[in-house]
Amino acid sequence: MAINKLLLTFAICRLIVTVGLTVDPAELLRLGVDGQLSVDPSDVEIASLDFGLLSRAEPMAVLRPASAEDIARLVRAAYNSAGGFTVSARGHGHSINGQAQTSSGVVIEMSRRSGGGQLGGLGNPNPPQVSVKEMHADVWGGELWIDVLRSTLEYGLAPKSWTDYLYLSVGGTLSNAGISGQAFNHGPQISNVHELDVVTGKGEILTCSEEENSKLFHAVLGGLGQFGIITRARISLEPAPHRVRWIRVLYSSFSSFTRDQEYLISLYGNPPSQKFDYVEGFVIVDEGLINNWRSSFFSPRNPVKISSIGSNGGVLYCLEITKNYYQSTVDTIDQEVEYLLKKLNYIPSSVFTTDLPYVDFLDRVHKAELKLRSKGLWDVPHPWLNLFVPKSRIADFDKGVFKGILGNKTSGPILIYPMNRNKWDQRSSVVTPDEDVFYLVALLRSALDNGEETQTLEYLSNQNRQILRFCDDAGIKVKQYLPHYTTQQEWMDHFGDKWSQFYQKKMEFDPQRILATGQRIFMPSFLASSSPSSSGSVAPW
Ligand code: FAD
């Protein structure tokens, strides 16, 4: 313990010298947290990076909290600090652009699974508490969705709305939206939360919901970590399906593909037997592991050579749909699927079906992760671009991007699926296009150093910029999902009408602007007042 204190003092002194921080080391040492405050290089290293591997920021210390009160203590210390320092919650570090990083303060490792360093062994403060009667689970903000699923399954229950990948934290996805093929039906994850405990930027612990502290509740959902740190979320549950019929069908015509997708999501109000449970899709430009890592669907038992199907201009579109079922509905599943498929206009010979336990379907991307890891293809830079594209312009996007800018080379899966805006609560902080239906287009790219120019980080980053410029020039009003900007004007454009509210709430709940500074929306007040160019402004940095 004494050595840790010495190291902490040393690390803080180093920061004071290198980045001009004016934190009194005693401030952190006096905190007296029940968890662990670490300056061990292995912990700092983990918190310095994220999945994107595009940026690096070394925090002065890392906190593994033992409770919400530990987090509140740290935030209060930062809020009242004479010199000032920042506090960034890190879920599982799966951001792309350093959103959970900070160089001028402390990172809170919310998940026990963000491991490897000295902090690896500690458990999360509160295991999930499931209420069968109320059909909800109370979970720690740093809990990973895979662990939420495992806990609720013990009671035969499961959350309703998912992300494709489950090794993400509850607080991290709720700070964005949390989307997958169920969103058309249930809305994003932020639409399936009843209540939160939040540590605000002043260090208060507040419970919030529709009824209680509702302004904070809506601000935090999709709030990019700007208004508080989620320490508990009450997640809505449903009876967990037993199995999943998982189907893929192919299209060479983009208009048939999107017409069918839009038709399927328009069925959201139907009884469960008359709609699919999950609607996604992806663009197939090229086969190969790096392009199709998202799933191992085309298994040897179900072989398919995309090239054998033929397509115009080399681009095919794959609709991916599932139907959940229970032991009690096993007799009707074939009939229900057949009825729904009959209405679609895919290439007739291109139906690929598999059937698997519900958990295996939800956890499908993890299998692909293990495969990529074994080939050294997981820990590489990920210049991802995720966009919400309005339905009215998706065909223009197809022409300009899938059949234009991308050429016939991709470097990762390209997802495309529509969602119903009426399932998104407009009071949350998240912004979407202003149309009833909008698409997620996700370019999930991996940069490789294999001598191919089209796979390099520089090439792919340029292509991202080209895509954004194309949308701008063509007047396609896209919104970035998991947004990343570097100027305040860009953030203002991103939030549009919501900017002034977003700004006011920031001033109310995090007036010193010390939380989640890795988003680069607001400059912390202690840096703004010392920066000659900003003269106390809240501009990003
Ligand atoms: P982090 O990256 O650690 O944090 C993200 C932001 O939230 C940071 O600003 C951080 O400060 C803040 N934050 C973290 N925890 C809290 C908290 N408790 N309270 C307040 N703020 C907090 N997204 C989807 O919607 N759907 C998908 O299908 C999907 N699939 C993905 C697959 C992969 C392989 C990866 C890498 C990402 C995927 N994502 C998906 C994106 C994911 O939702 C984001 O990366 C998100 O940030 C969650 O990651 P995280 O929990 O690691 O959060």
Coordinates of C-alpha atoms and ligand atoms in Angstrom, one line a residue:
M1 CA 0.0 0.0 0.0
A2 CA 2.8 2.4 1.0
I3 CA 4.6 1.6 -2.3
N4 CA 1.4 2.2 -4.2
K5 CA 1.1 5.6 -2.5
L6 CA 4.6 6.4 -3.4
L7 CA 4.1 5.4 -7.0
L8 CA 0.9 7.5 -7.1
T9 CA 2.7 10.6 -5.8
F10 CA 5.5 10.0 -8.3
A11 CA 3.0 9.6 -11.3
I12 CA 1.1 12.7 -10.3
C13 CA 4.3 14.7 -10.0
R14 CA 5.4 13.5 -13.4
L15 CA 2.1 14.7 -14.9
I16 CA 2.5 18.0 -13.2
V17 CA 5.8 18.4 -14.9
T18 CA 4.9 17.0 -18.4
V19 CA 1.4 18.4 -19.0
G20 CA 1.3 21.2 -16.5
L21 CA -1.4 19.7 -14.3
T22 CA -1.8 21.4 -11.0
V23 CA -3.2 18.6 -9.0
D24 CA -2.0 18.3 -5.4
P25 CA -1.0 14.6 -5.1
A26 CA -2.4 14.7 -1.6
E27 CA -5.9 15.2 -3.0
L28 CA -5.9 11.8 -4.6
L29 CA -4.2 10.1 -1.7
R30 CA -6.7 11.6 0.7
L31 CA -9.7 10.0 -1.2
G32 CA -9.8 7.0 1.0
V33 CA -11.6 4.8 -1.5
D34 CA -12.6 1.2 -0.6
G35 CA -11.6 0.0 -4.1
Q36 CA -8.2 0.3 -5.6
L37 CA -6.5 3.4 -7.0
S38 CA -3.6 2.2 -9.2
V39 CA -0.7 3.8 -11.0
D40 CA 0.7 0.4 -12.0
P41 CA 2.0 0.8 -15.5
S42 CA 0.1 -2.3 -16.7
D43 CA -3.2 -0.7 -15.5
V44 CA -2.3 2.7 -16.9
E45 CA -1.4 1.0 -20.2
I46 CA -4.8 -0.7 -20.5
A47 CA -6.7 2.5 -19.8
S48 CA -4.5 4.4 -22.3
L49 CA -5.9 2.5 -25.3
D50 CA -9.2 1.4 -26.8
F51 CA -10.5 -1.0 -29.4
G52 CA -9.9 1.6 -32.2
L53 CA -6.1 1.7 -31.5
L54 CA -6.2 5.1 -33.1
S55 CA -5.3 7.3 -30.2
R56 CA -3.4 7.0 -26.9
A57 CA -3.9 9.0 -23.7
E58 CA -2.1 8.1 -20.4
P59 CA -4.2 8.8 -17.3
M60 CA -2.5 9.7 -14.1
A61 CA -4.2 6.9 -12.2
V62 CA -6.9 4.2 -12.6
L63 CA -9.6 3.6 -10.1
R64 CA -11.3 0.2 -9.7
P65 CA -14.3 1.2 -7.5
A66 CA -15.7 -1.0 -4.8
S67 CA -19.0 1.0 -4.9
A68 CA -20.9 3.9 -6.4
E69 CA -19.7 5.8 -3.3
D70 CA -16.1 5.4 -4.4
I71 CA -17.0 6.9 -7.7
A72 CA -18.8 9.8 -6.0
R73 CA -15.8 10.4 -3.8
L74 CA -13.4 10.7 -6.8
V75 CA -15.8 12.9 -8.7
R76 CA -16.3 15.2 -5.7
A77 CA -12.5 15.5 -5.3
A78 CA -12.2 16.4 -9.0
Y79 CA -15.1 18.9 -8.8
N80 CA -13.7 20.6 -5.7
S81 CA -10.0 20.3 -6.7
A82 CA -8.1 23.6 -6.6
G83 CA -6.0 22.6 -9.6
G84 CA -8.6 20.4 -11.4
F85 CA -8.5 17.0 -12.9
T86 CA -10.8 14.9 -15.1
V87 CA -12.7 11.7 -14.6
S88 CA -13.5 9.2 -17.3
A89 CA -15.6 6.1 -16.9
R90 CA -14.3 3.3 -19.0
G91 CA -16.7 0.5 -19.7
H92 CA -14.8 -2.2 -21.7
G93 CA -12.8 0.3 -23.7
H94 CA -14.5 -0.7 -27.0
S95 CA -14.7 2.9 -28.3
I96 CA -12.9 3.7 -31.5
N97 CA -11.6 7.3 -31.0
G98 CA -10.5 7.5 -27.4
Q99 CA -13.9 8.4 -26.0
A100 CA -13.2 6.8 -22.6
Q101 CA -9.6 8.1 -22.3
T102 CA -8.1 11.0 -20.5
S103 CA -4.6 12.4 -20.1
S104 CA -5.5 14.9 -17.5
G105 CA -7.1 12.8 -14.8
V106 CA -8.3 9.5 -13.6
V107 CA -9.9 6.6 -15.5
I108 CA -12.5 4.5 -13.7
E109 CA -12.4 0.9 -14.8
M110 CA -16.1 0.1 -14.5
S111 CA -15.8 -3.5 -15.6
R112 CA -13.9 -6.2 -13.7
R113 CA -13.2 -7.8 -17.1
S114 CA -11.0 -5.0 -18.3
G115 CA -8.2 -7.0 -17.0
G116 CA -4.7 -8.0 -17.4
G117 CA -3.2 -5.4 -15.0
Q118 CA -2.9 -5.4 -11.3
L119 CA -6.7 -4.6 -11.0
G120 CA -7.7 -7.7 -13.0
G121 CA -8.9 -9.9 -10.1
L122 CA -11.5 -7.7 -8.4
G123 CA -15.2 -8.5 -8.8
N124 CA -17.9 -6.0 -9.8
P125 CA -19.4 -4.3 -6.8
N126 CA -23.0 -5.6 -7.2
P127 CA -23.9 -8.8 -9.0
P128 CA -27.1 -8.5 -11.1
Q129 CA -30.4 -8.6 -9.1
V130 CA -33.2 -10.1 -11.0
S131 CA -36.9 -9.5 -10.2
V132 CA -39.0 -12.2 -11.8
K133 CA -42.2 -10.5 -10.7
E134 CA -41.3 -7.1 -12.1
M135 CA -39.4 -8.6 -15.1
H136 CA -36.4 -6.4 -14.6
A137 CA -32.7 -6.7 -13.6
D138 CA -30.7 -4.2 -11.6
V139 CA -27.1 -4.3 -12.9
W140 CA -23.9 -2.5 -12.1
G141 CA -23.0 0.1 -14.8
G142 CA -19.8 -1.7 -15.7
E143 CA -21.4 -5.1 -16.1
L144 CA -20.9 -6.6 -19.5
W145 CA -24.0 -7.6 -21.4
I146 CA -22.8 -11.2 -21.6
D147 CA -22.9 -11.4 -17.8
V148 CA -26.3 -9.7 -17.6
L149 CA -27.5 -12.4 -20.0
R150 CA -26.0 -15.2 -18.0
S151 CA -27.6 -13.9 -14.8
T152 CA -31.0 -13.4 -16.2
L153 CA -31.1 -16.8 -17.9
E154 CA -30.9 -18.4 -14.5
Y155 CA -34.5 -17.1 -14.1
G156 CA -35.5 -18.0 -17.6
L157 CA -35.5 -14.3 -18.6
A158 CA -33.4 -12.1 -20.9
P159 CA -33.1 -8.4 -21.9
K160 CA -35.1 -7.5 -25.0
S161 CA -32.8 -5.2 -27.0
W162 CA -29.2 -6.1 -27.8
T163 CA -26.0 -5.1 -29.4
D164 CA -24.5 -7.6 -31.9
Y165 CA -21.5 -8.2 -29.6
L166 CA -22.0 -8.8 -25.8
Y167 CA -18.6 -7.9 -24.4
L168 CA -19.6 -4.3 -24.1
S169 CA -20.6 -2.6 -20.8
V170 CA -24.1 -1.6 -19.9
G171 CA -23.0 2.0 -19.1
G172 CA -21.0 2.2 -22.3
T173 CA -23.8 1.2 -24.6
L174 CA -26.5 3.2 -22.7
S175 CA -24.2 6.2 -23.2
N176 CA -24.6 5.7 -27.0
A177 CA -27.9 3.9 -27.7
G178 CA -27.2 0.2 -28.0
I179 CA -28.5 -1.2 -31.3
S180 CA -29.0 -4.4 -33.1
G181 CA -31.5 -6.2 -35.2
Q182 CA -34.1 -6.1 -32.4
A183 CA -34.2 -2.3 -32.4
F184 CA -37.0 -2.0 -35.0
N185 CA -39.2 -3.9 -32.6
H186 CA -38.1 -3.0 -29.1
G187 CA -36.2 0.2 -29.8
P188 CA -32.5 0.6 -28.9
Q189 CA -31.3 -0.4 -25.4
I190 CA -31.8 3.1 -24.1
S191 CA -35.6 2.5 -24.7
N192 CA -35.5 -0.5 -22.5
V193 CA -34.3 1.0 -19.2
H194 CA -36.6 1.8 -16.3
E195 CA -34.3 3.5 -13.9
L196 CA -30.7 4.5 -13.3
D197 CA -28.3 5.4 -10.5
V198 CA -26.0 8.2 -11.7
V199 CA -23.0 10.0 -10.1
T200 CA -23.2 13.5 -11.5
G201 CA -20.3 15.8 -12.3
K202 CA -20.8 17.3 -8.8
G203 CA -20.3 13.9 -7.2
E204 CA -23.9 13.5 -6.1
I205 CA -25.5 10.0 -6.4
L206 CA -29.0 10.4 -7.9
T207 CA -31.6 7.8 -8.8
C208 CA -33.4 8.8 -11.9
S209 CA -36.3 7.5 -14.1
E210 CA -39.3 8.8 -16.1
E211 CA -40.8 10.0 -12.7
E212 CA -37.8 11.0 -10.6
N213 CA -35.1 13.4 -11.8
S214 CA -36.4 12.8 -15.3
K215 CA -34.2 15.5 -16.9
L216 CA -31.1 13.7 -15.8
F217 CA -32.5 10.3 -16.8
H218 CA -33.2 11.4 -20.4
A219 CA -29.9 13.4 -20.5
V220 CA -27.8 10.4 -19.5
L221 CA -29.4 8.0 -22.0
G222 CA -27.4 8.4 -25.2
G223 CA -25.5 11.2 -23.4
L224 CA -22.0 10.2 -24.3
G225 CA -21.0 10.1 -20.6
Q226 CA -21.4 13.9 -20.4
F227 CA -23.8 14.2 -17.5
G228 CA -22.9 11.5 -15.1
I229 CA -21.6 8.0 -14.5
I230 CA -24.1 5.2 -14.6
T231 CA -23.6 3.0 -11.6
R232 CA -26.8 1.0 -11.8
A233 CA -29.3 0.4 -14.6
R234 CA -32.7 -1.3 -14.3
I235 CA -33.1 -3.3 -17.5
S236 CA -36.4 -4.5 -18.8
L237 CA -36.7 -8.3 -19.4
E238 CA -38.8 -10.8 -21.2
P239 CA -39.1 -14.6 -21.1
A240 CA -35.9 -15.9 -22.8
P241 CA -36.6 -17.7 -26.0
H242 CA -35.1 -21.2 -26.2
R243 CA -33.9 -21.4 -29.8
V244 CA -33.5 -19.2 -32.9
R245 CA -34.2 -19.9 -36.5
W246 CA -31.5 -17.8 -38.3
I247 CA -32.0 -17.1 -41.9
R248 CA -30.0 -15.3 -44.6
V249 CA -31.2 -14.6 -48.1
L250 CA -29.4 -12.7 -50.9
Y251 CA -30.3 -9.9 -53.3
S252 CA -28.6 -8.4 -56.2
S253 CA -31.1 -5.5 -56.4
F254 CA -30.6 -2.9 -53.7
S255 CA -34.2 -1.6 -54.1
S256 CA -35.7 -5.1 -53.5
F257 CA -33.4 -5.6 -50.6
T258 CA -34.4 -2.3 -48.8
R259 CA -38.0 -2.7 -49.8
D260 CA -38.1 -6.1 -48.0
Q261 CA -36.2 -4.8 -45.0
E262 CA -38.6 -1.8 -44.7
Y263 CA -41.6 -4.1 -45.1
L264 CA -40.3 -6.4 -42.3
I265 CA -39.7 -3.6 -39.8
S266 CA -43.2 -2.2 -40.6
L267 CA -44.6 -5.3 -39.0
Y268 CA -43.4 -4.3 -35.5
G269 CA -47.0 -3.9 -34.2
N270 CA -48.0 -7.4 -35.3
P271 CA -48.4 -10.3 -32.8
P272 CA -45.1 -12.1 -32.2
S273 CA -46.0 -15.0 -34.6
Q274 CA -46.4 -12.5 -37.5
K275 CA -43.1 -10.8 -37.5
F276 CA -39.4 -11.6 -37.3
D277 CA -37.6 -10.9 -34.1
Y278 CA -34.4 -9.5 -35.6
V279 CA -33.8 -7.7 -39.0
E280 CA -30.4 -6.8 -40.1
G281 CA -28.4 -7.0 -43.4
F282 CA -25.0 -6.5 -44.9
V283 CA -23.3 -5.7 -48.1
I284 CA -21.1 -8.4 -49.7
V285 CA -18.4 -7.0 -51.8
D286 CA -15.8 -9.6 -51.2
E287 CA -15.5 -12.9 -49.3
G288 CA -12.9 -13.7 -46.8
L289 CA -12.3 -13.8 -43.0
I290 CA -11.7 -10.1 -42.4
N291 CA -14.8 -9.1 -44.3
N292 CA -17.1 -11.6 -42.7
W293 CA -15.7 -11.9 -39.1
R294 CA -19.0 -11.0 -37.6
S295 CA -20.3 -14.5 -37.7
S296 CA -19.5 -18.0 -38.6
F297 CA -22.9 -18.6 -40.1
F298 CA -21.7 -20.1 -43.4
S299 CA -20.4 -23.2 -41.7
P300 CA -19.1 -26.3 -43.6
R301 CA -22.5 -27.9 -43.1
N302 CA -24.1 -25.0 -44.9
P303 CA -21.6 -24.1 -47.6
V304 CA -22.1 -21.2 -50.0
K305 CA -20.0 -19.7 -52.6
I306 CA -21.2 -16.2 -53.0
S307 CA -19.5 -16.1 -56.4
S308 CA -21.7 -18.9 -57.6
I309 CA -24.8 -16.8 -57.2
G310 CA -23.8 -14.0 -59.4
S311 CA -24.5 -10.3 -59.1
N312 CA -24.6 -7.1 -61.1
G313 CA -21.6 -5.0 -60.5
G314 CA -20.1 -7.4 -57.9
V315 CA -22.3 -6.2 -55.0
L316 CA -24.7 -8.5 -53.3
Y317 CA -26.9 -7.7 -50.3
C318 CA -27.7 -10.2 -47.6
L319 CA -30.8 -9.9 -45.5
E320 CA -30.4 -11.5 -42.1
I321 CA -33.5 -12.4 -40.1
T322 CA -34.3 -14.5 -37.1
K323 CA -37.3 -16.0 -35.4
N324 CA -37.1 -16.9 -31.8
Y325 CA -39.1 -19.8 -30.5
Y326 CA -39.9 -21.6 -27.3
Q327 CA -40.5 -25.3 -26.6
S328 CA -44.2 -24.5 -26.7
T329 CA -44.0 -23.0 -30.2
V330 CA -41.8 -25.5 -31.8
D331 CA -44.6 -27.0 -33.8
T332 CA -45.5 -23.7 -35.5
I333 CA -42.1 -22.2 -36.2
D334 CA -41.7 -23.7 -39.7
Q335 CA -45.1 -22.4 -40.8
E336 CA -44.5 -18.9 -39.3
V337 CA -41.1 -18.5 -41.1
E338 CA -42.5 -19.8 -44.4
Y339 CA -45.4 -17.4 -44.2
L340 CA -43.1 -14.4 -43.7
L341 CA -40.5 -15.5 -46.3
K342 CA -43.2 -15.8 -48.9
K343 CA -43.7 -12.1 -48.9
L344 CA -40.0 -11.4 -49.8
N345 CA -38.3 -11.0 -53.2
Y346 CA -34.8 -12.4 -52.7
I347 CA -32.9 -14.6 -55.2
P348 CA -34.9 -17.8 -54.9
S349 CA -31.9 -20.2 -54.6
S350 CA -30.3 -18.2 -51.9
V351 CA -32.0 -19.2 -48.6
F352 CA -29.5 -20.3 -45.9
T353 CA -30.9 -21.5 -42.6
T354 CA -29.5 -22.5 -39.4
D355 CA -31.0 -23.3 -36.0
L356 CA -29.3 -22.8 -32.7
P357 CA -29.8 -22.0 -29.0
Y358 CA -30.8 -18.4 -28.2
V359 CA -27.6 -17.8 -26.2
D360 CA -25.4 -19.0 -29.1
F361 CA -27.1 -16.6 -31.5
L362 CA -26.7 -13.6 -29.2
D363 CA -23.1 -14.5 -28.5
R364 CA -22.3 -15.1 -32.2
V365 CA -19.7 -12.4 -32.7
H366 CA -17.6 -13.6 -29.8
K367 CA -16.8 -16.8 -31.7
A368 CA -15.6 -14.7 -34.6
E369 CA -13.5 -12.6 -32.2
L370 CA -11.7 -15.7 -31.0
K371 CA -11.0 -16.8 -34.5
L372 CA -9.6 -13.3 -35.4
R373 CA -7.6 -13.2 -32.2
S374 CA -6.0 -16.6 -33.0
K375 CA -4.8 -15.1 -36.3
G376 CA -3.6 -11.8 -34.8
L377 CA -6.3 -9.9 -36.6
W378 CA -8.3 -8.5 -33.5
D379 CA -5.8 -6.1 -31.9
V380 CA -5.3 -4.0 -35.0
P381 CA -6.4 -0.4 -35.7
H382 CA -10.2 -0.1 -36.4
P383 CA -11.1 3.1 -38.4
W384 CA -14.8 2.3 -38.1
L385 CA -17.5 4.6 -39.5
N386 CA -21.1 4.2 -38.3
L387 CA -23.8 6.4 -39.8
F388 CA -27.6 6.8 -39.5
V389 CA -28.8 7.4 -43.0
P390 CA -32.3 8.7 -43.7
K391 CA -34.5 6.3 -45.6
S392 CA -35.2 8.8 -48.4
R393 CA -31.5 8.9 -49.3
I394 CA -30.4 5.3 -48.8
A395 CA -30.4 4.5 -52.5
D396 CA -28.2 7.5 -53.2
F397 CA -25.9 6.3 -50.5
D398 CA -25.8 2.9 -52.2
K399 CA -24.8 4.4 -55.5
G400 CA -22.3 6.8 -54.2
V401 CA -20.7 4.6 -51.5
F402 CA -21.2 0.9 -51.9
K403 CA -21.1 1.0 -55.7
G404 CA -18.8 4.0 -55.8
I405 CA -16.3 5.1 -53.2
L406 CA -15.7 1.6 -51.8
G407 CA -14.8 0.1 -55.2
N408 CA -14.6 -3.7 -55.0
K409 CA -12.5 -3.8 -51.9
T410 CA -13.7 -3.7 -48.3
S411 CA -11.8 -4.3 -45.1
G412 CA -14.4 -5.5 -42.8
P413 CA -18.2 -6.2 -42.6
I414 CA -20.6 -3.5 -43.8
L415 CA -23.9 -3.7 -42.0
I416 CA -27.0 -2.0 -43.2
Y417 CA -30.4 -2.2 -41.6
P418 CA -33.4 0.1 -41.0
M419 CA -35.0 1.1 -37.7
N420 CA -38.3 2.8 -36.7
R421 CA -37.8 6.2 -35.2
N422 CA -41.0 5.9 -33.2
K423 CA -39.1 3.4 -31.0
W424 CA -36.6 6.1 -30.0
D425 CA -37.5 8.5 -27.2
Q426 CA -36.8 11.9 -28.5
R427 CA -36.2 13.1 -25.0
S428 CA -32.9 11.1 -24.8
S429 CA -29.7 12.8 -25.8
V430 CA -29.1 10.7 -28.9
V431 CA -29.7 12.3 -32.3
T432 CA -31.1 10.5 -35.3
P433 CA -32.1 11.6 -38.8
D434 CA -35.5 13.4 -38.9
E435 CA -37.4 10.7 -40.8
D436 CA -39.7 7.9 -39.6
V437 CA -37.3 5.2 -40.8
F438 CA -33.5 5.5 -40.9
Y439 CA -30.8 3.0 -41.6
L440 CA -27.7 2.1 -39.7
V441 CA -24.7 1.7 -42.1
A442 CA -21.7 0.4 -40.2
L443 CA -18.3 0.1 -41.9
L444 CA -16.5 -2.1 -39.4
R445 CA -13.0 -1.9 -40.8
S446 CA -9.7 -3.4 -39.8
A447 CA -6.5 -1.7 -40.9
L448 CA -3.8 -4.2 -41.8
D449 CA -0.1 -3.9 -42.5
N450 CA 0.0 -6.6 -45.2
G451 CA 1.5 -4.5 -48.1
E452 CA -1.9 -3.9 -49.7
E453 CA -2.5 -0.1 -50.0
T454 CA -6.3 -0.5 -49.7
Q455 CA -6.0 -2.0 -46.3
T456 CA -3.8 0.6 -44.7
L457 CA -5.0 2.9 -41.9
E458 CA -4.3 6.0 -44.0
Y459 CA -6.3 4.7 -47.0
L460 CA -9.3 3.7 -44.9
S461 CA -9.3 6.9 -42.9
N462 CA -9.2 8.9 -46.1
Q463 CA -12.1 6.8 -47.4
N464 CA -14.1 7.6 -44.3
R465 CA -13.5 11.3 -44.9
Q466 CA -14.5 10.9 -48.6
I467 CA -17.7 9.2 -47.6
L468 CA -18.6 12.0 -45.1
R469 CA -17.7 14.6 -47.8
F470 CA -19.9 12.8 -50.4
C471 CA -22.9 12.8 -48.0
D472 CA -22.3 16.5 -47.3
D473 CA -22.0 17.4 -51.0
A474 CA -25.0 15.3 -51.9
G475 CA -27.1 16.8 -49.1
I476 CA -27.6 13.4 -47.4
K477 CA -28.3 14.4 -43.8
V478 CA -26.5 11.5 -42.0
K479 CA -25.9 11.4 -38.3
Q480 CA -22.8 9.7 -36.9
Y481 CA -23.5 6.9 -34.5
L482 CA -20.7 6.7 -31.8
P483 CA -19.9 10.2 -33.1
H484 CA -16.4 11.6 -33.3
Y485 CA -15.7 15.3 -34.0
T486 CA -12.9 17.7 -33.3
T487 CA -14.5 21.1 -33.5
Q488 CA -17.4 22.7 -31.6
Q489 CA -19.1 23.7 -34.8
E490 CA -19.2 20.0 -35.8
W491 CA -20.7 19.0 -32.4
M492 CA -23.3 21.8 -32.8
D493 CA -24.2 20.6 -36.3
H494 CA -24.4 17.0 -35.0
F495 CA -26.9 17.9 -32.2
G496 CA -28.7 20.4 -34.3
D497 CA -31.9 21.6 -32.4
K498 CA -30.8 19.6 -29.4
W499 CA -27.5 21.4 -28.9
S500 CA -28.7 24.2 -26.7
Q501 CA -30.5 21.7 -24.4
F502 CA -27.4 19.5 -24.4
Y503 CA -25.3 22.4 -23.4
Q504 CA -27.6 23.6 -20.7
K505 CA -27.8 20.1 -19.1
K506 CA -24.0 19.9 -19.2
M507 CA -23.8 23.2 -17.3
E508 CA -26.3 21.8 -14.8
F509 CA -25.0 18.3 -14.2
D510 CA -21.3 18.7 -14.9
P511 CA -20.5 22.4 -14.5
Q512 CA -16.8 21.9 -14.3
R513 CA -16.9 19.8 -17.5
I514 CA -14.7 17.1 -16.0
L515 CA -16.6 14.0 -17.2
A516 CA -15.9 11.9 -20.3
T517 CA -13.6 14.5 -21.8
G518 CA -12.3 11.9 -24.3
Q519 CA -15.5 12.7 -26.3
R520 CA -13.9 16.1 -27.0
I521 CA -17.2 18.0 -26.7
F522 CA -16.3 20.4 -23.9
M523 CA -13.0 21.6 -22.5
P524 CA -12.8 21.2 -18.7
S525 CA -13.1 24.5 -16.9
F526 CA -9.7 24.2 -15.2
L527 CA -8.0 23.9 -18.7
A528 CA -10.2 26.5 -20.4
S529 CA -9.3 29.1 -17.8
S530 CA -5.6 28.5 -18.3
S531 CA -5.7 28.4 -22.1
P532 CA -5.0 31.8 -23.6
S533 CA -6.9 31.0 -26.9
S534 CA -10.1 29.7 -25.3
S535 CA -10.5 32.5 -22.7
G536 CA -12.7 30.4 -20.5
S537 CA -14.9 29.0 -23.3
V538 CA -16.4 25.5 -23.4
A539 CA -14.9 24.7 -26.8
P540 CA -13.6 21.2 -27.4
W541 CA -9.8 20.7 -27.4
Ligands
FAD1 P1 -16.4 2.5 -23.5 O1 -15.8 2.5 -24.9 O2 -15.5 2.1 -22.4 O3 -17.0 3.9 -23.2 C1 -17.8 4.6 -24.1 C2 -18.2 6.0 -23.6 O4 -19.2 5.8 -22.6 C3 -17.1 6.8 -23.1 O5 -17.3 8.2 -23.3 C4 -17.2 6.5 -21.6 O6 -16.6 7.5 -20.8 C5 -18.7 6.4 -21.4 N1 -19.0 5.4 -20.3 C6 -18.6 4.2 -20.1 N2 -19.2 3.6 -19.1 C7 -20.0 4.6 -18.6 C8 -20.9 4.6 -17.4 N3 -21.0 3.6 -16.6 N4 -21.6 5.8 -17.2 C9 -21.4 6.8 -18.1 N5 -20.6 6.8 -19.1 C10 -19.9 5.7 -19.4 N6 -22.7 -0.7 -30.5 C11 -24.0 -1.0 -30.8 O7 -24.8 -0.1 -30.5 N7 -24.4 -2.1 -31.4 C12 -23.5 -3.1 -31.7 O8 -23.9 -4.1 -32.3 C13 -22.1 -2.9 -31.4 N8 -21.2 -3.8 -31.7 C14 -19.9 -3.6 -31.4 C15 -19.0 -4.6 -31.7 C16 -17.7 -4.5 -31.4 C17 -16.7 -5.6 -31.6 C18 -17.2 -3.2 -30.8 C19 -15.8 -3.0 -30.5 C20 -18.1 -2.2 -30.5 C21 -19.5 -2.4 -30.8 N9 -20.4 -1.4 -30.6 C22 -21.8 -1.7 -30.9 C23 -20.1 -0.1 -30.1 C24 -20.2 0.0 -28.6 O9 -21.6 0.2 -28.3 C25 -19.4 1.2 -28.1 O10 -18.0 0.9 -28.3 C26 -19.7 1.6 -26.7 O11 -18.8 2.6 -26.4 C27 -19.6 0.5 -25.6 O12 -18.3 0.1 -25.4 P2 -17.8 0.0 -23.9 O13 -18.8 -0.5 -23.0 O14 -16.5 -0.6 -24.0 O15 -17.7 1.6 -23.5

